[in-house]
Coordinates of C-alpha atoms in Angstrom, one line a residue:
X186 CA 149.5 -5.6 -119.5
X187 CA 147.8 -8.6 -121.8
X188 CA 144.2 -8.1 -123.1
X189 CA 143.6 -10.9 -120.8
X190 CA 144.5 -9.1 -117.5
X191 CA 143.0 -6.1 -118.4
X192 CA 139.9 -8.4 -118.9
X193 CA 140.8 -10.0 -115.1
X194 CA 141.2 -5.8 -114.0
X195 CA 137.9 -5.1 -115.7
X196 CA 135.8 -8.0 -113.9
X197 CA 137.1 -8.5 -110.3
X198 CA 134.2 -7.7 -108.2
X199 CA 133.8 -10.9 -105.5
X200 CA 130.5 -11.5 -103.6
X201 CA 132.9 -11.6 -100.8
X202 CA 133.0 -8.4 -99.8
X203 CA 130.5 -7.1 -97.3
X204 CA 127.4 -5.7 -98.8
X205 CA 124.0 -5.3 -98.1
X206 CA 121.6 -6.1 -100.8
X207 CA 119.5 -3.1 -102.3
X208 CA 115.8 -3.7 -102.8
X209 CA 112.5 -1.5 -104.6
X210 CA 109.3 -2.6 -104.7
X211 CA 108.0 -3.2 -108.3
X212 CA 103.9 -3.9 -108.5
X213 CA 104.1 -4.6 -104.8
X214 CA 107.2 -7.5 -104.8
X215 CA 110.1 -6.5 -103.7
X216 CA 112.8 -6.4 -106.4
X217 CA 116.9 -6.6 -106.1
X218 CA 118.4 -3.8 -108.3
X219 CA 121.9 -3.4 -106.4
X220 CA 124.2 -3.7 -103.6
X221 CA 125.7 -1.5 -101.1
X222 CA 128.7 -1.5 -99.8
X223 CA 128.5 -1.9 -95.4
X224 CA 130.4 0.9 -94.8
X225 CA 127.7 3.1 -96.4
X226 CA 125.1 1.6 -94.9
X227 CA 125.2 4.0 -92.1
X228 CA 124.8 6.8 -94.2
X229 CA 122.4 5.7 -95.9
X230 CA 120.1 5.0 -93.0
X231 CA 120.6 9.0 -91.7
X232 CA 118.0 9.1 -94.5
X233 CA 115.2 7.0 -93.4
X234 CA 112.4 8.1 -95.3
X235 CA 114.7 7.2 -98.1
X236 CA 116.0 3.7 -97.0
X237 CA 114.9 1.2 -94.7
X238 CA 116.3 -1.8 -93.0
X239 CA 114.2 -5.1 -93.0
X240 CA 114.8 -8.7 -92.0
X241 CA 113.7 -11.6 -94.3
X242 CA 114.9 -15.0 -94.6
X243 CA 117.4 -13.9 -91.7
X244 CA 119.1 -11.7 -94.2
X245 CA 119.4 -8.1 -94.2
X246 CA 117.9 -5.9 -96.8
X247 CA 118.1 -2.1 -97.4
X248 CA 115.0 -1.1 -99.2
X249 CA 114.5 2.0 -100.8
X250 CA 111.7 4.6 -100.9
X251 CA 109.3 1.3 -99.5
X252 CA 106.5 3.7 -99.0
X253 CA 107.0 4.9 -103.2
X254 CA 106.0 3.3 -106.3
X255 CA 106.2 6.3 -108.2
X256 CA 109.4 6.3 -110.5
X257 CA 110.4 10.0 -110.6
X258 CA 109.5 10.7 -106.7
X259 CA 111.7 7.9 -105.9
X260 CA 114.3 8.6 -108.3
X261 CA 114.4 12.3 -106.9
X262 CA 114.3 11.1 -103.6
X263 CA 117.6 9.1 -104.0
X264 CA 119.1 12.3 -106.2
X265 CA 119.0 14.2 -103.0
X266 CA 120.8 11.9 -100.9
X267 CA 123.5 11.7 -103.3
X268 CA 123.7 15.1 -103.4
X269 CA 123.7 15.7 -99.9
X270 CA 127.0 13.9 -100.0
X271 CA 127.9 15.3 -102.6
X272 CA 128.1 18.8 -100.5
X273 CA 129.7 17.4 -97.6
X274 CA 132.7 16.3 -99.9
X275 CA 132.7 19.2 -102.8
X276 CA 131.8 22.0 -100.8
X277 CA 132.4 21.1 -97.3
X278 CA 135.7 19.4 -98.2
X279 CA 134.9 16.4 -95.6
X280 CA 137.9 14.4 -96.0
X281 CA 136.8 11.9 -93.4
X282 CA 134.2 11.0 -95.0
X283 CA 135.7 10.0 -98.2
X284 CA 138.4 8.0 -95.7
X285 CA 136.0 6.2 -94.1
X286 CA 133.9 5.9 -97.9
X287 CA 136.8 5.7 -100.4
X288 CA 134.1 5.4 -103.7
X289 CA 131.9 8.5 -102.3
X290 CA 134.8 10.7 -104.6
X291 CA 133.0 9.7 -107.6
X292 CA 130.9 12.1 -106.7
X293 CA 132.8 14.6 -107.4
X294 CA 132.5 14.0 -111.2
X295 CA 128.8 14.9 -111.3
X296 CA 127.6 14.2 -114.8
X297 CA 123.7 15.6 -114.5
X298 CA 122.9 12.1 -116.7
X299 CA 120.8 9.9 -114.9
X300 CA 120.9 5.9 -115.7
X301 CA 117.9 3.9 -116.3
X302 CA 117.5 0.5 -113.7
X303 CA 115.0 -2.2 -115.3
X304 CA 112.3 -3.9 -113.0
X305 CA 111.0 -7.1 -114.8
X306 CA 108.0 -4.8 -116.2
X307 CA 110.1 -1.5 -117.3
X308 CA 112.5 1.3 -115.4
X309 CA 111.6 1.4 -111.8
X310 CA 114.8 4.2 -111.3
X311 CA 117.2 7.1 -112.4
X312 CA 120.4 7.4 -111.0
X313 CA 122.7 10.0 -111.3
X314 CA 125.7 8.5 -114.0
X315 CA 128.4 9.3 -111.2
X316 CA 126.4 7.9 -108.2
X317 CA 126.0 4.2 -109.8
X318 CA 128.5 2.6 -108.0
X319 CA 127.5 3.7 -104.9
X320 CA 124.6 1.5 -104.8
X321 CA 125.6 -1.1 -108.4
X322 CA 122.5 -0.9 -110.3
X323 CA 123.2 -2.2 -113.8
X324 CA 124.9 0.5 -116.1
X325 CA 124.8 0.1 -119.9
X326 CA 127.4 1.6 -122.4
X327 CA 128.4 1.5 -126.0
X328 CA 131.6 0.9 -128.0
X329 CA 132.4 0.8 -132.1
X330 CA 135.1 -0.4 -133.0
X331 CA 136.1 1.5 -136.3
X332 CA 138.3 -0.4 -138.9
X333 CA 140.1 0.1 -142.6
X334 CA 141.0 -3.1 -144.5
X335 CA 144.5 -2.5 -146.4
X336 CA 144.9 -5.2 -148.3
X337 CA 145.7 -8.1 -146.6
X338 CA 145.5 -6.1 -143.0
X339 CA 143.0 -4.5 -140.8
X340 CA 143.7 -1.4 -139.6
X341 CA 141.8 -0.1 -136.3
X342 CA 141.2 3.3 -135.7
X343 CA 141.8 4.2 -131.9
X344 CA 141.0 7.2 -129.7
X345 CA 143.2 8.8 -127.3
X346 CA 140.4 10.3 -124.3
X347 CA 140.4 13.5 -123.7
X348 CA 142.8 14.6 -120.3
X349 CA 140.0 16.5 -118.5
X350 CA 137.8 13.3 -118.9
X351 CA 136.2 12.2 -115.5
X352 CA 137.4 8.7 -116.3
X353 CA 140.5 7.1 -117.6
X354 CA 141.7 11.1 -118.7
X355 CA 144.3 10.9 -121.8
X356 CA 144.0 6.8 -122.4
X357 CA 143.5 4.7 -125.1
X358 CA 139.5 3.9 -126.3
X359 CA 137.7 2.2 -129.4
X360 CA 136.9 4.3 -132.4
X361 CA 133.5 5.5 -130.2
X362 CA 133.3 4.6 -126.9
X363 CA 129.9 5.9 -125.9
X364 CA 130.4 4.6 -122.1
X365 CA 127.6 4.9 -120.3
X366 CA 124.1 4.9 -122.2
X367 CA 121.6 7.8 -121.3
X368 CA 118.0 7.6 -119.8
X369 CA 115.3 6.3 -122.7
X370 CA 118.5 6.6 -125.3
X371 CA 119.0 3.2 -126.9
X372 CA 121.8 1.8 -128.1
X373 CA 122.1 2.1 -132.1
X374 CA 120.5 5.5 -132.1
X375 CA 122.9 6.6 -129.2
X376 CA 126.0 5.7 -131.2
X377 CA 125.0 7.3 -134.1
X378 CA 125.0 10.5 -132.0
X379 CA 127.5 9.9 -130.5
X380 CA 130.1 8.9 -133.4
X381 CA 128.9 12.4 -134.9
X382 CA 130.1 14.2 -132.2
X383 CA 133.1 12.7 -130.7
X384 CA 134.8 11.8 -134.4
X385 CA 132.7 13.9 -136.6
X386 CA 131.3 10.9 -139.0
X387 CA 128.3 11.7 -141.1
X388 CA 125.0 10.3 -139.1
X389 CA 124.1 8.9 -143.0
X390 CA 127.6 7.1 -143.2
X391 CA 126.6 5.3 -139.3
X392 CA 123.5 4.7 -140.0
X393 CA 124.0 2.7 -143.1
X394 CA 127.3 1.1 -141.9
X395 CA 127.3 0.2 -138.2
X396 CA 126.8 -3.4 -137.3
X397 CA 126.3 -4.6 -133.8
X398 CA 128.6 -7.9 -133.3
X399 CA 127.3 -8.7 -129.5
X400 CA 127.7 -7.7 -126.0
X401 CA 130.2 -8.0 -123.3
X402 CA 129.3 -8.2 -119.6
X403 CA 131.4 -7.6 -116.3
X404 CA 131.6 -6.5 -112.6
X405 CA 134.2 -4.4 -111.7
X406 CA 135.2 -3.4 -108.2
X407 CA 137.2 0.4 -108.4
X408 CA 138.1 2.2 -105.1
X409 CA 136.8 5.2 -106.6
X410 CA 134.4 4.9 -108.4
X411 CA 132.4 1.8 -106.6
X412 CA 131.3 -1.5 -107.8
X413 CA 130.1 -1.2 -110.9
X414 CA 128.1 -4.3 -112.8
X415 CA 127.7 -3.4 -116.6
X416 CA 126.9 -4.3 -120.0
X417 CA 128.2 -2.6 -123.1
X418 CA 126.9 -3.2 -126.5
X419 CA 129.3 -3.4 -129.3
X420 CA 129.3 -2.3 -132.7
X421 CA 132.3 -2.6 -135.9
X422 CA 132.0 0.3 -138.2
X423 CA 134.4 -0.6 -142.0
X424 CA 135.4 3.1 -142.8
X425 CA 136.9 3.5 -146.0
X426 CA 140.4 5.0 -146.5
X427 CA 139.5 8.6 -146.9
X428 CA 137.3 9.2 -143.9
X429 CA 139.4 10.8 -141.2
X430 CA 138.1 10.8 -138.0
X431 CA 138.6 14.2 -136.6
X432 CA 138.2 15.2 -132.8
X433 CA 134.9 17.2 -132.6
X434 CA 133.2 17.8 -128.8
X435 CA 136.3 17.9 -126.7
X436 CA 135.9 14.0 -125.8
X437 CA 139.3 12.7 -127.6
X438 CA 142.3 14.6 -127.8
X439 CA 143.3 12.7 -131.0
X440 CA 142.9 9.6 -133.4
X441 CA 145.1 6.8 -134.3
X442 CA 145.5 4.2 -136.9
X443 CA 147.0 0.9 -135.6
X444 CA 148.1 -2.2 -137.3
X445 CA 146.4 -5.2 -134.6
X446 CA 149.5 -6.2 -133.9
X447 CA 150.2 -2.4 -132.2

């Protein structure tokens, strides 16, 4: 497949599918931070102290936690719902259940990394990493790409994932790829980390090197995993000819260098 239609793959999410719009308040205004599919609707509404229907503008709107302001009581709140169905599919094997909700299975990928979802004034929610696309609040991830110039050429340095990865086991990734960025971790300081431990480069070497060269945005729409709008911050990192990235924390099985044209 052409960079281009993995690009189309990547961002095919259509308003056109059925979906309720997902509401907190924030300083007493009601704020949209997501969308849920209608099909989970119904499940989310066996919580009610949790999530509430209301009416406005002739629209329908699930709010959540209305009677909370609090952050972490609200962000628990939610945790428990997910994990509620979390039991009914891990534990209690409810095979219905994921029929009649095909993305509820990303559950069973539990991370035990919660998200942060901005308000206009700060975070106003955690989410559990593999409970995002249920309700499509905003995720944020990090990529490097990691090149060597040879000569005339550029040479980039490519990851094969790890096979027991929760997503895309045993394909191709950038240099780093970060994915999804951590509650109160920013970007830079995240990659840093995280180049240490998935390739083993020096924090020193990053720190000095790494430039960020912009941001990509897209929506995508996966059976599996739910609709997931995200943003992904992007870095280039010139290693020179001796540094060897080496596998270090389990996350890439092995490391690659490709002419562009490969």
């Amino acid at each position: 497949m052409s960079l281009v239609g993995l690009a189309r793959l990547a961002n095919n999410f259509t308003f056109a599918n059925e979906h309720t719009p997902l509401y907190v308040y924030e300083d007493f205004e009601l704020l949209q931070i997501g969308l849920v599919r209608q099909s989970l609707v119904p499940l989310c509404l066996e919580h009610p102290s949790v999530f509430q229907i209301r009416q406005a503008n002739n629209k329908q709107l699930l709010i959540l936690c209305p009677e909370v302001e609090d952050v972490q009581t609200r962000s628990t709140a939610l945790r428990n719902v997910f994990l509620s169905w979390r039991l009914e599919i891990v534990e209690n094997e409810n095979l219905e259940l994921i029929k009649s909700v095909p993305c509820l299975s990303s559950l069973k990928g539990w991370r035990n990394e919660e998200y942060s979802v901005f308000g206009k004034n700060g975070i106003v929610l955690t989410v559990e990493r593999a409970a995002s696309g249920l309700i499509s609040v905003r995720s944020y991830g990090c990529h490097i790409n990691g090149y060597v110039k040879s000569n005339d050429e550029i040479l980039m340095w490519i990851a094969r994932r790890s096979r027991s990865k929760q997503t895309y086991p045993g394909m191709l990734d950038n240099l780093v790829g970060g994915g999804g960025l951590p509650h109160l971790q920013n970007p830079f300081s995240n990659m840093v980390k995280e180049a240490e431990e998935e390739a083993n480069l020096s924090p020193d070497f990053v720190k000095k090197n790494l430039k960020a060269v912009g941001l990509i945005t897209f929506f995508l729409d996966d059976n599996q995993r739910g609709w997931i709008p995200d943003t992904e911050f992007l870095y280039d990192l010139e290693l020179p000819h001796d540094m060897i990235p080496v596998p270090k924390d389990g996350e890439v099985e092995e490391f690659y260098l490709w002419n562009l044209e490969k």
